[in-house]
Amino acid sequence: MPEGDAVWRTARRLHEALADREISLWELRWAELGASDRRGRTTIEVVPRGKHILQRLDDGWTLHSHLRMEGRWAVVPPGGLYHRNRADPFVRALVGSAAAVAIGRRLGMLDLVPTACEPDLVGHLGPDLLGPDWDADRAVANLLGRPGRSLGAALLDQTNLAGIGTMWCAEICFLERVSPWMPVGEVDAGALGAIAARAHRLLAGSLAHRESVSTGNPRRPLFIHGRAGRPCPRCGTPISVAEVGEPQVRRTLHHCPRCQQGATPEDRAPRPGIR
Ligand SMILES: [Zn+2]
């Protein structure tokens, strides 16, 4: 699943391509939306909200999309590339102006809703790490809402705070030297505040780059994510991978078993009486 900063970059690309321009192409290959037609309308703006993308139109409606695991939006000039993409069976949306065409491929969600009803789609999200509503105190309070849950699962839950995927979760826990399998209620409150502040700083800082960067160096952008078996950059121990989260939403996380303190994956059997 794309991380919050990647969704933010996608929304910015769509905004630059579509905002303030009349829609001349509108083709949604999505069940009941197939009959919709917004040609002639103007896109006001395209904004990210957590991992959701909201394209607001001047008729009071919003095209909402979510990339889920494999979705992506590409922006291409009208012409050859656009025509080649039209035949792609995985394309779910083609929205364009005279200047550019946005192609949504393998999208996980697509809805057309009154802009006033956007809260029905994104109102469940916690404070957005990259949004104007970012509120670290509320994010920490949300994380503590289910103290028996692992820190990793809590950070990945978009209703606590919005924008963290498995990559940022692994990198942040590594940098804060805490195990993602630690019950969130056992993490020191100050440490949780530091984790939230780190998350905000890293995602915001990453917007200056073309891809997510936690190290400050785009040529070697990440410390541990995707580096299973390679030496930990801090202590040299091979980086491990293990699952985190409830069975239905289990995800894999990279971690250093030596220098991230707290529970190990084996410790995370359910504890009776703790939610
Ligand atoms: Zn280490």
Coordinates of C-alpha atoms and ligand atoms in Angstrom, one line a residue:
M1 CA 0.0 0.0 0.0
P2 CA 1.4 3.4 -0.9
E3 CA 2.6 5.6 2.0
G4 CA 1.0 8.9 2.8
D5 CA 3.8 11.0 1.2
A6 CA 3.5 9.0 -2.0
V7 CA -0.2 9.7 -2.2
W8 CA 0.5 13.3 -1.5
R9 CA 2.9 13.4 -4.5
T10 CA 0.3 11.7 -6.7
A11 CA -2.4 14.2 -5.6
R12 CA 0.0 17.1 -6.4
R13 CA 0.7 15.7 -9.9
L14 CA -3.0 15.4 -10.5
H15 CA -3.7 18.9 -9.2
E16 CA -1.0 20.3 -11.5
A17 CA -2.5 18.5 -14.5
L18 CA -6.2 19.1 -13.9
A19 CA -6.9 22.0 -11.6
D20 CA -8.5 25.1 -13.1
R21 CA -9.0 23.3 -16.4
E22 CA -12.1 22.2 -18.1
I23 CA -12.7 18.4 -18.2
S24 CA -12.7 17.2 -21.8
L25 CA -12.3 13.5 -21.1
W26 CA -14.2 11.5 -18.4
E27 CA -14.3 7.8 -18.7
L28 CA -14.8 5.7 -15.5
R29 CA -14.7 2.0 -15.9
W30 CA -16.2 1.3 -12.5
A31 CA -19.7 -0.3 -12.2
E32 CA -22.3 2.3 -11.6
L33 CA -20.0 5.2 -12.4
G34 CA -19.7 4.2 -16.0
A35 CA -22.7 6.3 -17.0
S36 CA -21.4 9.4 -15.2
D37 CA -20.2 12.3 -17.3
R38 CA -18.5 15.4 -16.0
R39 CA -17.2 16.7 -19.3
G40 CA -17.5 20.5 -19.4
R41 CA -17.1 20.9 -15.7
T42 CA -13.9 22.3 -14.2
T43 CA -11.6 20.7 -11.6
I44 CA -11.2 23.1 -8.6
E45 CA -8.4 21.1 -6.9
V46 CA -7.1 17.7 -6.1
V47 CA -6.1 17.1 -2.5
P48 CA -4.9 14.1 -0.5
R49 CA -6.4 13.0 2.7
G50 CA -4.4 10.3 4.4
K51 CA -4.1 7.7 1.6
H52 CA -7.3 9.0 -0.2
I53 CA -7.3 11.3 -3.2
L54 CA -10.2 13.8 -3.6
Q55 CA -10.7 15.5 -7.0
R56 CA -13.2 18.4 -6.3
L57 CA -15.2 19.6 -9.2
D58 CA -17.0 23.0 -9.7
D59 CA -20.5 21.3 -9.7
G60 CA -20.2 20.4 -6.0
W61 CA -19.1 16.8 -6.6
T62 CA -15.9 15.0 -5.7
L63 CA -14.2 12.0 -7.5
H64 CA -12.7 10.0 -4.7
S65 CA -10.1 7.3 -5.2
H66 CA -7.9 5.1 -3.1
L67 CA -4.9 3.2 -4.5
R68 CA -5.1 0.3 -2.0
M69 CA -2.2 -2.2 -2.8
E70 CA -1.5 -1.8 -6.5
G71 CA -3.3 1.3 -7.7
R72 CA -1.7 4.3 -9.3
W73 CA -2.5 7.4 -11.2
A74 CA -0.3 8.5 -14.0
V75 CA -0.4 11.8 -15.9
V76 CA 0.4 11.7 -19.6
P77 CA 0.0 14.3 -22.4
P78 CA -2.9 13.7 -24.7
G79 CA -1.8 11.7 -27.7
G80 CA 0.0 8.5 -28.3
L81 CA 0.6 7.4 -24.8
Y82 CA -2.9 8.1 -23.8
H83 CA -4.3 6.0 -26.7
R84 CA -2.0 3.1 -25.8
N85 CA -3.3 3.2 -22.2
R86 CA -6.9 3.2 -23.3
A87 CA -6.7 -0.5 -24.3
D88 CA -5.2 -1.5 -20.9
P89 CA -7.8 -3.7 -19.2
F90 CA -6.5 -2.6 -15.7
V91 CA -7.3 1.1 -16.4
R92 CA -10.2 2.2 -14.2
A93 CA -10.4 5.9 -14.9
L94 CA -9.4 8.3 -17.6
V95 CA -9.9 12.0 -16.7
G96 CA -8.4 14.7 -18.9
S97 CA -8.2 18.2 -20.0
A98 CA -6.8 19.7 -23.2
A99 CA -3.4 19.7 -21.5
A100 CA -3.1 16.3 -19.8
V101 CA -4.8 13.0 -19.2
A102 CA -4.8 11.3 -15.8
I103 CA -4.9 7.5 -16.0
G104 CA -6.0 5.6 -12.9
R105 CA -4.8 2.0 -13.1
R106 CA -5.8 -0.8 -10.7
L107 CA -7.5 1.6 -8.4
G108 CA -8.7 0.1 -5.1
M109 CA -11.7 2.4 -4.7
L110 CA -13.5 4.9 -6.9
D111 CA -16.6 7.0 -5.9
L112 CA -18.4 10.1 -7.1
V113 CA -19.9 11.9 -4.1
P114 CA -21.2 15.3 -3.3
T115 CA -18.2 17.3 -1.9
A116 CA -20.3 18.0 1.2
C117 CA -20.4 14.2 1.8
E118 CA -16.6 13.7 1.8
P119 CA -16.6 13.1 5.5
D120 CA -18.6 9.9 4.9
L121 CA -15.5 8.6 3.0
V122 CA -12.6 10.1 5.0
G123 CA -14.1 11.3 8.3
H124 CA -13.0 8.1 10.0
L125 CA -9.3 9.0 9.5
G126 CA -7.2 10.1 12.4
P127 CA -5.1 13.3 12.2
D128 CA -3.4 13.5 8.8
L129 CA 0.4 13.6 9.0
L130 CA 0.5 15.8 6.0
G131 CA -2.7 17.7 6.4
P132 CA -3.7 21.0 7.9
D133 CA -5.4 19.1 10.8
W134 CA -2.2 17.4 12.1
D135 CA -2.5 17.1 15.8
A136 CA 0.2 15.1 17.5
D137 CA -1.6 15.0 20.9
R138 CA -4.7 13.6 19.4
A139 CA -2.7 11.0 17.4
V140 CA -1.0 9.8 20.6
A141 CA -4.3 9.6 22.4
N142 CA -5.7 7.6 19.5
L143 CA -2.8 5.2 19.6
L144 CA -3.4 4.5 23.2
G145 CA -7.1 3.8 22.6
R146 CA -6.3 0.1 22.4
P147 CA -3.3 -0.4 24.7
G148 CA -3.0 -4.1 24.2
R149 CA -2.4 -3.8 20.5
S150 CA 1.1 -3.8 19.1
L151 CA 2.7 -0.5 18.3
G152 CA 3.1 -1.5 14.7
A153 CA -0.6 -2.4 14.2
A154 CA -1.6 0.9 15.9
L155 CA 0.7 3.0 13.7
L156 CA -0.7 1.3 10.6
D157 CA -4.3 1.9 11.6
Q158 CA -5.3 5.0 9.6
T159 CA -8.0 5.9 12.2
N160 CA -5.3 6.6 14.7
L161 CA -3.2 8.8 12.4
A162 CA -3.3 8.9 8.7
G163 CA -0.3 8.3 6.3
I164 CA 1.9 5.5 7.7
G165 CA 2.3 2.3 5.7
T166 CA 4.7 -0.6 6.4
M167 CA 7.7 1.3 5.1
W168 CA 7.3 4.3 7.4
C169 CA 6.3 2.1 10.3
A170 CA 9.5 0.1 10.0
E171 CA 11.7 3.1 9.6
I172 CA 10.2 5.1 12.4
C173 CA 10.3 2.2 14.9
F174 CA 13.9 1.6 13.9
L175 CA 14.9 5.2 14.4
E176 CA 13.1 5.4 17.8
R177 CA 14.7 2.1 18.8
V178 CA 11.4 0.4 19.7
S179 CA 9.9 -2.9 18.7
P180 CA 6.8 -2.7 16.6
W181 CA 5.5 -5.7 18.6
M182 CA 5.6 -3.9 21.8
P183 CA 2.1 -3.4 23.2
V184 CA 1.3 0.3 22.6
G185 CA 0.2 0.7 26.2
E186 CA 3.6 -0.3 27.4
V187 CA 5.4 2.3 25.3
D188 CA 6.4 5.3 27.4
A189 CA 4.1 8.3 26.7
G190 CA 7.1 10.5 25.9
A191 CA 8.3 7.9 23.5
L192 CA 4.9 7.8 21.8
G193 CA 5.0 11.6 21.4
A194 CA 8.5 11.3 19.9
I195 CA 7.3 8.6 17.5
A196 CA 4.4 10.8 16.3
A197 CA 6.7 13.8 16.0
R198 CA 9.2 11.7 14.1
A199 CA 6.5 10.5 11.7
H200 CA 5.4 14.0 11.0
R201 CA 8.9 15.2 10.4
L202 CA 9.9 12.3 8.2
L203 CA 6.8 12.4 6.0
A204 CA 6.9 16.2 5.6
G205 CA 10.6 16.1 4.9
S206 CA 10.1 13.4 2.3
L207 CA 7.9 15.7 0.2
A208 CA 11.1 17.5 -1.0
H209 CA 12.2 14.2 -2.7
R210 CA 10.8 12.2 -5.6
E211 CA 10.5 9.2 -3.4
S212 CA 10.3 8.4 0.3
V213 CA 13.5 9.2 2.1
S214 CA 14.1 8.6 5.8
T215 CA 17.9 8.8 5.8
G216 CA 18.2 12.3 4.3
N217 CA 20.1 10.7 1.4
P218 CA 18.0 10.0 -1.7
R219 CA 20.8 7.7 -3.1
R220 CA 20.3 5.4 -0.1
P221 CA 16.8 6.5 1.0
L222 CA 15.9 3.9 3.7
F223 CA 17.6 2.4 6.8
I224 CA 16.0 -1.1 7.0
H225 CA 12.8 -1.4 5.0
G226 CA 13.2 -3.9 2.2
R227 CA 16.7 -4.9 3.5
A228 CA 15.9 -8.3 5.0
G229 CA 19.1 -10.2 5.8
R230 CA 21.3 -7.2 5.3
P231 CA 23.2 -5.8 8.3
C232 CA 21.5 -3.3 10.5
P233 CA 23.2 0.1 9.8
R234 CA 23.5 0.6 13.6
C235 CA 24.6 -2.7 15.1
G236 CA 25.3 -5.0 12.1
T237 CA 22.7 -7.7 13.1
P238 CA 20.8 -9.0 10.1
I239 CA 17.5 -7.3 9.5
S240 CA 14.5 -9.5 10.1
V241 CA 10.9 -9.6 8.7
A242 CA 7.9 -10.6 10.7
E243 CA 4.1 -10.1 10.6
V244 CA 2.2 -7.6 12.7
G245 CA -1.5 -6.9 13.2
E246 CA -4.7 -8.8 13.6
P247 CA -5.1 -11.9 11.4
Q248 CA -7.4 -10.1 8.8
V249 CA -5.0 -7.2 8.3
R250 CA -1.6 -8.8 9.0
R251 CA 1.3 -7.0 7.4
T252 CA 5.0 -7.7 7.3
L253 CA 7.5 -5.3 8.9
H254 CA 11.3 -5.1 8.8
H255 CA 13.1 -4.6 12.1
C256 CA 16.4 -5.1 13.8
P257 CA 16.0 -7.8 16.4
R258 CA 18.8 -6.5 18.5
C259 CA 18.6 -2.7 18.7
Q260 CA 14.9 -2.2 18.8
Q261 CA 13.8 -2.8 22.3
G262 CA 10.6 -4.4 23.5
A263 CA 8.6 -7.4 22.5
T264 CA 9.6 -9.8 19.8
P265 CA 7.1 -11.1 17.2
E266 CA 6.9 -14.4 19.2
D267 CA 5.7 -12.5 22.3
R268 CA 2.6 -11.2 20.5
A269 CA 0.2 -14.0 21.2
P270 CA -3.2 -12.5 22.2
R271 CA -3.5 -11.6 25.9
P272 CA -6.7 -12.4 27.6
G273 CA -8.6 -9.4 28.9
I274 CA -6.7 -6.9 26.9
R275 CA -8.2 -5.4 23.7
Ligands
ZN1 ZN 20.5 -3.0 15.0

